[in-house]
Amino acid sequence: MEKCVSIIIPCYNEEEVIRTTLDRLTAFCSSQPDYAFELLFVDDGSSDRTPALLRQAAVDDARVRVLYFARNFGHQIAVTAGIDASTGDAVVLIDADLQDPPEVIAGMLEKWRDGYDVVYATRISRPGESAFKLFTARAFYRVLNRLSEVPIPLDTGDFRLMSRPVVEVLKNMPERHRFVRGMVSWVGFRQIALPYERAERFAGTSKYPLRKMLRFATDGILSFSVKPLQVSIAMGLISALFAMIGIIYALGLRMFTATWVEGWTALMIAVLFLGGVQLLSLGIIGEYIGRIYTEVKQRPLYIVRETIGFSENGAAEHSAACPTSATARTRK
């Protein structure tokens, strides 16, 4: 039997590029006669013509399925919804902006045939991106690797292939603050890198401005490491040591010399230093507590407003794409 491959494409306001993306993906699928494909688009609450274009694509090509979110839930949640809804023996994650060339998937399929469960694409270069973005991205991956308890590949995004066993494990990981590339590393199995040249953005703008990048980086670090808590403990110990040295110094001056500590400068420095350490430590602890609060509410991870290519009971319709398989409309 031919193997089935699900290609998951999260979309958010991609009307400028979505037609070209569809053409590139369908051309790639046609070049791989040994596989059946489903193209699973997840519309993350787009406000432009992306939903209408995807609807037409589903009419034109039986391999296209679409999940429409009730609102914008974010890129990582859209990727998760696609993973939940996928039916293939292997699942490929790729963005719609064509910075990750669909043709690279052919190399992933070769590695999969060789027995690897995860094939992650590692960027050799990132043309068209600012020096600031390149520096911060490079620094983030290296800091994350130093802090994380699980090694996470450097310079690697979500563009990857995963076998069905890996997908089934991911579907049983319910955390809300999701960092998918880290979760895949944590799962284990046989993994291998596939270097590739990243392309420039075909059209549109980045969906990750600085604010979202910082939030994403925070999720990545706090989801895979408790070292920030250990750092806050170390800072507390260091500040306590300095305070003890200051106390001994002040007592020594008072008892053995005629000079008293009269100025307010030393006092203000000590107060500000200790206050800063305490506030920073409270902030780190607060971030972890906030994640606990989000987890215990147990709200659905996402809400699907509408589906195309799925039957009323949530199963993928039998077509030229992958065989029928059950899928959830919301994740709890």
GROMACS .gro file of N, CA and C in nm, residues 9-14 16-18 20-22 24-25 41 75 94-102 123 129 133 159 196 198-208:
model
  123
    9ILE      N    1  -0.031   2.311   0.700
    9ILE     CA    2   0.007   2.448   0.665
    9ILE      C    3  -0.077   2.545   0.747
   10PRO      N    4  -0.024   2.601   0.857
   10PRO     CA    5  -0.098   2.704   0.931
   10PRO      C    6  -0.099   2.834   0.851
   11CYS      N    7  -0.212   2.904   0.850
   11CYS     CA    8  -0.228   3.025   0.771
   11CYS      C    9  -0.287   3.137   0.854
   12TYR      N   10  -0.233   3.256   0.837
   12TYR     CA   11  -0.290   3.375   0.900
   12TYR      C   12  -0.266   3.494   0.808
   13ASN      N   13  -0.372   3.540   0.743
   13ASN     CA   14  -0.364   3.653   0.650
   13ASN      C   15  -0.256   3.631   0.543
   14GLU      N   16  -0.274   3.526   0.466
   14GLU     CA   17  -0.175   3.487   0.365
   14GLU      C   18  -0.228   3.504   0.223
   16GLU      N   19  -0.176   3.706  -0.012
   16GLU     CA   20  -0.078   3.744  -0.113
   16GLU      C   21   0.004   3.626  -0.163
   17VAL      N   22   0.011   3.520  -0.084
   17VAL     CA   23   0.100   3.410  -0.118
   17VAL      C   24   0.029   3.276  -0.130
   18ILE      N   25  -0.095   3.266  -0.085
   18ILE     CA   26  -0.158   3.135  -0.070
   18ILE      C   27  -0.176   3.063  -0.203
   20THR      N   28   0.017   3.083  -0.472
   20THR     CA   29   0.149   3.031  -0.510
   20THR      C   30   0.188   2.913  -0.423
   21THR      N   31   0.156   2.921  -0.295
   21THR     CA   32   0.184   2.810  -0.204
   21THR      C   33   0.110   2.685  -0.247
   22LEU      N   34  -0.017   2.701  -0.282
   22LEU     CA   35  -0.096   2.588  -0.330
   22LEU      C   36  -0.036   2.527  -0.457
   24ARG      N   37   0.278   2.539  -0.558
   24ARG     CA   38   0.405   2.471  -0.527
   24ARG      C   39   0.379   2.338  -0.457
   25LEU      N   40   0.284   2.336  -0.366
   25LEU     CA   41   0.254   2.213  -0.292
   25LEU      C   42   0.193   2.107  -0.382
   41PHE      N   43  -0.482   2.262   0.568
   41PHE     CA   44  -0.463   2.403   0.599
   41PHE      C   45  -0.541   2.437   0.727
   75HIS      N   46   0.018   3.067   1.615
   75HIS     CA   47   0.082   2.973   1.523
   75HIS      C   48   0.100   2.835   1.582
   94ILE      N   49   0.488   2.284   0.769
   94ILE     CA   50   0.549   2.384   0.682
   94ILE      C   51   0.466   2.511   0.687
   95ASP      N   52   0.530   2.627   0.687
   95ASP     CA   53   0.458   2.754   0.686
   95ASP      C   54   0.412   2.789   0.544
   96ALA      N   55   0.316   2.880   0.536
   96ALA     CA   56   0.257   2.915   0.407
   96ALA      C   57   0.336   3.021   0.331
   97ASP      N   58   0.437   3.083   0.393
   97ASP     CA   59   0.503   3.197   0.332
   97ASP      C   60   0.613   3.160   0.231
   98LEU      N   61   0.637   3.030   0.212
   98LEU     CA   62   0.734   2.978   0.114
   98LEU      C   63   0.879   3.008   0.150
   99GLN      N   64   0.905   3.051   0.272
   99GLN     CA   65   1.044   3.060   0.314
   99GLN      C   66   1.104   2.920   0.329
  100ASP      N   67   1.019   2.825   0.360
  100ASP     CA   68   1.060   2.685   0.364
  100ASP      C   69   1.012   2.619   0.235
  101PRO      N   70   1.103   2.590   0.140
  101PRO     CA   71   1.062   2.538   0.009
  101PRO      C   72   0.996   2.400   0.020
  102PRO      N   73   0.878   2.381  -0.038
  102PRO     CA   74   0.813   2.249  -0.033
  102PRO      C   75   0.898   2.138  -0.093
  123ARG      N   76   1.844   2.534   0.907
  123ARG     CA   77   1.870   2.645   0.815
  123ARG      C   78   2.019   2.670   0.801
  129GLU      N   79   1.639   3.856   0.589
  129GLU     CA   80   1.604   3.890   0.727
  129GLU      C   81   1.707   3.987   0.782
  133LYS      N   82   1.718   4.040   1.356
  133LYS     CA   83   1.645   3.912   1.361
  133LYS      C   84   1.742   3.794   1.360
  159PHE      N   85   0.964   2.344   1.061
  159PHE     CA   86   0.966   2.273   0.933
  159PHE      C   87   1.031   2.137   0.953
  196TYR      N   88   1.925   2.287   0.476
  196TYR     CA   89   1.864   2.343   0.355
  196TYR      C   90   1.884   2.493   0.352
  198ARG      N   91   1.726   2.837   0.324
  198ARG     CA   92   1.595   2.899   0.340
  198ARG      C   93   1.578   3.009   0.235
  199ALA      N   94   1.457   3.023   0.183
  199ALA     CA   95   1.429   3.124   0.081
  199ALA      C   96   1.382   3.254   0.145
  200GLU      N   97   1.384   3.360   0.068
  200GLU     CA   98   1.325   3.486   0.115
  200GLU      C   99   1.174   3.474   0.117
  201ARG      N  100   1.111   3.557   0.200
  201ARG     CA  101   0.966   3.558   0.207
  201ARG      C  102   0.909   3.596   0.070
  202PHE      N  103   0.815   3.516   0.020
  202PHE     CA  104   0.759   3.539  -0.112
  202PHE      C  105   0.677   3.668  -0.115
  203ALA      N  106   0.597   3.691  -0.014
  203ALA     CA  107   0.512   3.811  -0.006
  203ALA      C  108   0.466   3.828   0.137
  204GLY      N  109   0.413   3.947   0.167
  204GLY     CA  110   0.360   3.972   0.300
  204GLY      C  111   0.470   4.006   0.400
  205THR      N  112   0.431   4.009   0.526
  205THR     CA  113   0.523   4.045   0.634
  205THR      C  114   0.525   3.934   0.738
  206SER      N  115   0.625   3.940   0.825
  206SER     CA  116   0.638   3.840   0.929
  206SER      C  117   0.520   3.848   1.026
  207LYS      N  118   0.472   3.731   1.067
  207LYS     CA  119   0.363   3.724   1.165
  207LYS      C  120   0.418   3.718   1.307
  208TYR      N  121   0.551   3.735   1.320
  208TYR     CA  122   0.615   3.733   1.452
  208TYR      C  123   0.688   3.865   1.476
   0.00000   0.00000   0.00000
